[in-house]
Coordinates of C-alpha atoms and ligand atoms in Angstrom, one line a residue:
M26 CA 1.7 12.8 -16.6
R27 CA 0.2 12.9 -20.0
L28 CA -1.7 10.0 -21.4
D29 CA -2.8 9.7 -25.0
V30 CA -5.1 6.8 -26.2
V31 CA -5.6 6.1 -29.9
T32 CA -8.6 3.8 -30.4
I33 CA -11.5 3.1 -32.8
F34 CA -13.8 3.1 -29.7
P35 CA -13.2 6.4 -28.0
E36 CA -16.4 6.1 -25.9
Y37 CA -14.9 2.9 -24.4
L38 CA -12.5 5.2 -22.5
D39 CA -15.4 7.3 -20.9
P40 CA -14.6 5.6 -17.5
L41 CA -11.4 7.7 -17.5
N42 CA -13.7 10.7 -16.8
V43 CA -14.9 9.3 -13.4
S44 CA -13.6 8.0 -10.1
L45 CA -9.9 8.0 -9.3
V46 CA -8.6 8.9 -12.8
G47 CA -11.4 11.4 -13.3
K48 CA -10.4 13.1 -10.0
A49 CA -6.7 13.1 -10.9
R50 CA -7.6 14.8 -14.2
A51 CA -9.7 17.4 -12.5
R52 CA -6.8 18.1 -10.1
G53 CA -4.4 18.5 -13.0
R54 CA -2.4 15.4 -12.0
L55 CA -3.2 13.7 -15.2
D56 CA -3.7 15.0 -18.8
V57 CA -5.7 12.4 -20.7
R58 CA -6.4 12.8 -24.4
V59 CA -8.5 10.2 -26.3
H60 CA -8.2 10.1 -30.1
D61 CA -10.4 8.3 -32.7
L62 CA -8.1 6.4 -35.0
R63 CA -10.6 6.9 -37.8
E64 CA -9.6 10.6 -37.9
W65 CA -6.5 9.4 -39.7
T66 CA -8.3 7.4 -42.4
H67 CA -9.1 9.0 -45.8
D68 CA -11.4 6.6 -47.6
R69 CA -15.2 6.7 -47.7
H70 CA -15.5 3.8 -45.2
N71 CA -12.8 5.0 -42.8
T72 CA -11.0 1.7 -43.2
V73 CA -8.6 0.7 -40.4
D74 CA -8.1 -3.0 -41.2
D75 CA -7.4 -5.5 -44.0
T76 CA -6.9 -9.2 -44.6
P77 CA -3.7 -10.8 -43.2
Y78 CA -0.8 -11.5 -45.5
G79 CA -0.2 -15.3 -45.5
G80 CA -4.0 -15.9 -45.0
G81 CA -5.6 -16.9 -41.8
P82 CA -8.7 -15.8 -39.9
G83 CA -9.6 -12.3 -38.9
M84 CA -8.3 -8.9 -40.0
V85 CA -5.1 -6.9 -39.2
M86 CA -5.1 -3.2 -38.4
K87 CA -3.4 -1.2 -41.2
T88 CA -0.1 0.7 -41.0
D89 CA -1.1 4.1 -42.4
P90 CA -3.8 5.2 -40.0
W91 CA -1.7 4.2 -37.0
G92 CA 1.4 5.8 -38.4
D93 CA -0.4 9.1 -39.2
A94 CA -2.1 9.0 -35.7
L95 CA 1.1 8.4 -33.8
D96 CA 3.1 11.0 -35.8
S97 CA 0.3 13.5 -35.0
V98 CA 0.1 12.6 -31.3
L99 CA 3.9 12.7 -30.9
A100 CA 4.1 16.1 -32.7
D101 CA 1.3 17.6 -30.6
G102 CA 2.8 16.4 -27.4
Y103 CA 6.3 17.7 -28.2
E104 CA 4.8 21.0 -29.4
T105 CA 3.0 21.4 -26.0
G106 CA 6.0 20.6 -24.0
A107 CA 5.5 16.9 -23.3
H108 CA 8.7 14.8 -23.4
A109 CA 10.1 11.3 -23.1
P110 CA 7.0 9.4 -24.5
A111 CA 6.6 5.7 -24.3
I112 CA 4.1 3.7 -26.3
V113 CA 2.1 1.0 -24.5
V114 CA 0.6 -1.7 -26.7
P115 CA -1.9 -3.9 -24.9
T116 CA -1.6 -7.4 -26.4
P117 CA -2.1 -11.0 -25.3
S118 CA 1.4 -11.7 -26.5
G119 CA 3.0 -9.0 -24.3
R120 CA 4.9 -9.1 -21.0
P121 CA 2.7 -9.6 -18.0
F122 CA 1.4 -6.4 -16.4
T123 CA 2.5 -6.4 -12.8
Q124 CA 2.7 -3.9 -9.9
E125 CA 6.4 -3.6 -10.7
L126 CA 5.6 -2.6 -14.3
A127 CA 2.9 -0.2 -13.0
V128 CA 5.5 1.5 -10.9
E129 CA 7.9 1.8 -13.8
L130 CA 5.2 3.3 -16.1
S131 CA 4.1 5.7 -13.4
E132 CA 7.5 7.2 -13.4
R133 CA 7.3 8.2 -17.0
P134 CA 6.0 11.6 -18.0
W135 CA 4.0 10.6 -21.1
L136 CA 2.3 7.3 -22.1
I137 CA 0.7 6.7 -25.5
F138 CA -1.7 3.7 -25.5
T139 CA -2.5 1.9 -28.8
P140 CA -5.2 -0.6 -28.0
A141 CA -5.8 -2.8 -31.1
R142 CA -8.9 -4.6 -32.3
Y143 CA -9.1 -7.6 -34.6
E144 CA -6.0 -9.8 -34.8
G145 CA -3.7 -6.9 -33.9
I146 CA -1.7 -4.1 -35.6
D147 CA 0.6 -4.7 -38.6
R148 CA 4.0 -5.5 -36.9
R149 CA 5.8 -2.8 -38.9
V150 CA 4.1 -0.1 -36.8
V151 CA 5.7 -1.3 -33.5
D152 CA 9.0 -1.9 -35.3
E153 CA 8.9 1.7 -36.7
Y154 CA 8.1 3.4 -33.5
A155 CA 10.4 1.2 -31.4
T156 CA 13.3 3.0 -33.2
R157 CA 12.1 6.3 -31.8
V158 CA 10.6 5.7 -28.3
P159 CA 10.4 2.8 -25.8
V160 CA 7.6 0.5 -26.6
Y161 CA 6.0 -1.7 -23.9
E162 CA 3.9 -4.6 -25.2
V163 CA 1.8 -5.5 -22.2
S164 CA -0.7 -8.3 -21.3
I165 CA -3.1 -8.0 -18.4
G166 CA -3.7 -11.7 -18.3
D167 CA -4.0 -15.0 -20.1
Y168 CA -7.5 -14.6 -21.6
V169 CA -8.8 -13.3 -24.9
L170 CA -10.4 -9.9 -25.2
A171 CA -12.1 -8.4 -28.3
G172 CA -9.6 -5.4 -28.0
G173 CA -7.1 -3.6 -25.9
E174 CA -9.3 -0.8 -24.5
A175 CA -10.2 -2.8 -21.4
A176 CA -6.5 -3.3 -20.8
V177 CA -5.9 0.5 -21.1
L178 CA -8.5 1.1 -18.4
V179 CA -6.7 -1.4 -16.1
V180 CA -3.2 -0.1 -16.7
T181 CA -4.3 3.5 -16.4
E182 CA -6.0 3.0 -13.1
A183 CA -3.0 1.0 -11.7
V184 CA -0.6 3.7 -12.9
A185 CA -2.7 6.7 -11.9
R186 CA -3.1 5.6 -8.3
L187 CA 0.7 5.6 -7.9
L188 CA 1.1 9.2 -9.0
P189 CA 1.9 11.7 -6.2
G190 CA -1.2 13.4 -4.8
V191 CA -3.7 11.1 -6.5
L192 CA -4.4 8.8 -3.5
G193 CA -5.3 10.6 -0.2
N194 CA -3.4 9.5 2.9
A195 CA -6.3 7.3 3.9
E196 CA -6.0 5.3 0.7
S197 CA -2.2 4.9 0.9
H198 CA -0.9 2.3 -1.5
R199 CA 1.6 1.3 1.2
D200 CA -0.4 -1.8 2.2
D201 CA -1.3 -2.9 -1.3
S202 CA -1.0 -6.5 -2.2
F203 CA 2.5 -6.7 -3.9
A204 CA 3.7 -3.5 -2.2
P205 CA 7.2 -3.9 -0.6
G206 CA 7.6 -4.7 3.1
A207 CA 6.8 -7.7 5.4
M208 CA 3.6 -8.3 3.4
A209 CA 5.3 -8.1 0.1
N210 CA 4.0 -10.6 -2.5
L211 CA 1.2 -11.6 -0.2
L212 CA -2.5 -11.2 -1.1
E213 CA -4.4 -8.9 1.3
G214 CA -6.4 -10.7 4.0
P215 CA -10.0 -10.2 4.9
V216 CA -11.2 -6.8 6.0
Y217 CA -14.1 -5.8 8.3
T218 CA -16.0 -2.7 9.4
K219 CA -19.1 -1.8 11.5
P220 CA -21.5 -3.2 12.6
P221 CA -19.7 -5.5 15.0
A222 CA -22.3 -8.2 14.3
W223 CA -24.2 -8.9 11.1
R224 CA -26.6 -11.7 10.5
G225 CA -25.0 -13.6 13.4
R226 CA -21.5 -13.1 12.0
E227 CA -19.1 -11.4 14.4
I228 CA -15.7 -9.6 13.9
P229 CA -12.6 -11.7 14.7
E230 CA -11.9 -11.0 18.3
V231 CA -8.3 -10.0 17.7
L232 CA -9.4 -7.0 15.6
L233 CA -11.2 -5.6 18.7
S234 CA -8.3 -6.2 21.1
G235 CA -6.5 -3.0 20.4
H236 CA -3.3 -5.1 20.6
H237 CA -1.4 -3.9 17.5
G238 CA 1.2 -6.6 17.5
R239 CA -1.4 -9.4 17.6
I240 CA -3.5 -7.6 15.0
A241 CA -0.5 -7.3 12.7
R242 CA 0.4 -11.0 13.2
W243 CA -3.2 -12.1 12.6
R244 CA -3.4 -10.0 9.4
R245 CA -0.2 -11.6 8.1
D246 CA -1.3 -15.1 9.0
E247 CA -4.6 -14.4 7.1
A248 CA -2.6 -13.0 4.1
L249 CA -0.4 -16.1 4.1
R250 CA -3.5 -18.3 4.3
R251 CA -5.2 -16.6 1.4
T252 CA -2.0 -16.5 -0.7
T253 CA -1.4 -20.2 -0.1
A254 CA -4.9 -21.0 -1.2
N255 CA -5.2 -18.7 -4.2
R256 CA -1.6 -17.9 -5.3
P257 CA 0.9 -20.6 -4.1
D258 CA 3.2 -19.4 -6.9
L259 CA 3.7 -16.1 -5.0
I260 CA 4.9 -18.1 -2.0
E261 CA 7.3 -20.3 -3.9
R262 CA 8.7 -17.4 -6.0
C263 CA 9.3 -15.0 -3.1
P264 CA 9.0 -16.6 0.4
P265 CA 7.5 -13.8 2.6
K266 CA 10.0 -12.0 4.8
A267 CA 9.9 -12.9 8.5
F268 CA 8.3 -10.5 10.9
D269 CA 10.9 -8.0 12.0
K270 CA 11.8 -7.4 15.7
K271 CA 9.3 -4.6 16.2
D272 CA 6.4 -6.8 15.1
R273 CA 7.4 -9.5 17.5
E274 CA 7.5 -7.1 20.4
M275 CA 4.2 -5.3 19.6
Ligands
J9Q534 N1 -6.8 -10.2 -25.7 C1 -6.4 -9.0 -26.2 C2 -6.9 -8.6 -27.5 C3 -6.5 -7.3 -28.0 C4 -5.7 -6.5 -27.3 C5 -5.2 -6.9 -26.0 C6 -5.6 -8.1 -25.5 C7 -5.1 -8.5 -24.2 C8 -4.3 -7.7 -23.3 N2 -4.0 -8.5 -22.2 C9 -4.7 -9.6 -22.4 O1 -5.3 -9.7 -23.6

């Protein structure tokens, strides 16, 4: 997968050089290119924004720098063999970013992120490029950020970990919260590791029993408990599947 990010704060994307995404890049699973939007400005002050038509607070990001940047990134990608790009616009007014959307994005060969600052990007930029490529307007949650770069980090990590060969077997995303299966749509329950006792706190007995069926049931009960407490909407929306026969017999 190729990822391009066009931003006025390229250094904000430095975390893409470390950890899971950094390793995926080193392994050649991910080709990440970060571009400074100001490269496509031509005035002395490298201007990227202006006052909004119709008045109102804040500034709006201008059409020309974005248009020149996206034309350049698209041309470069096509010239180097990339194909089927999609533009991802982080915005508070976008569709919610979910695991399902992460899976959809992970199946695309090329994503171009356009994190905006200020009040957003002149709408004509999205309208123009939506005639050429799929455009995903995506929100990572109902809160206000100063810009979309943090959302790019979130989306990139959620997508990268789904790429083949990025997660080792030990880190399989099979048991993720929201992954399909009996625990689908349930939050993950508590986890424990050595030592067996810590400051007078012991491990739940069942986890030491070696009885896989009882352990599986305990984990599901704990997941149900946590989901009911923290995300009752997930229970209402998709009642968890019953344990299948093999679980009951274990
Ligand atoms: N608040 C923001 C400001 C600028 C660009 C994206 C966002 C955003 C994305 N998801 C939630 O908020």
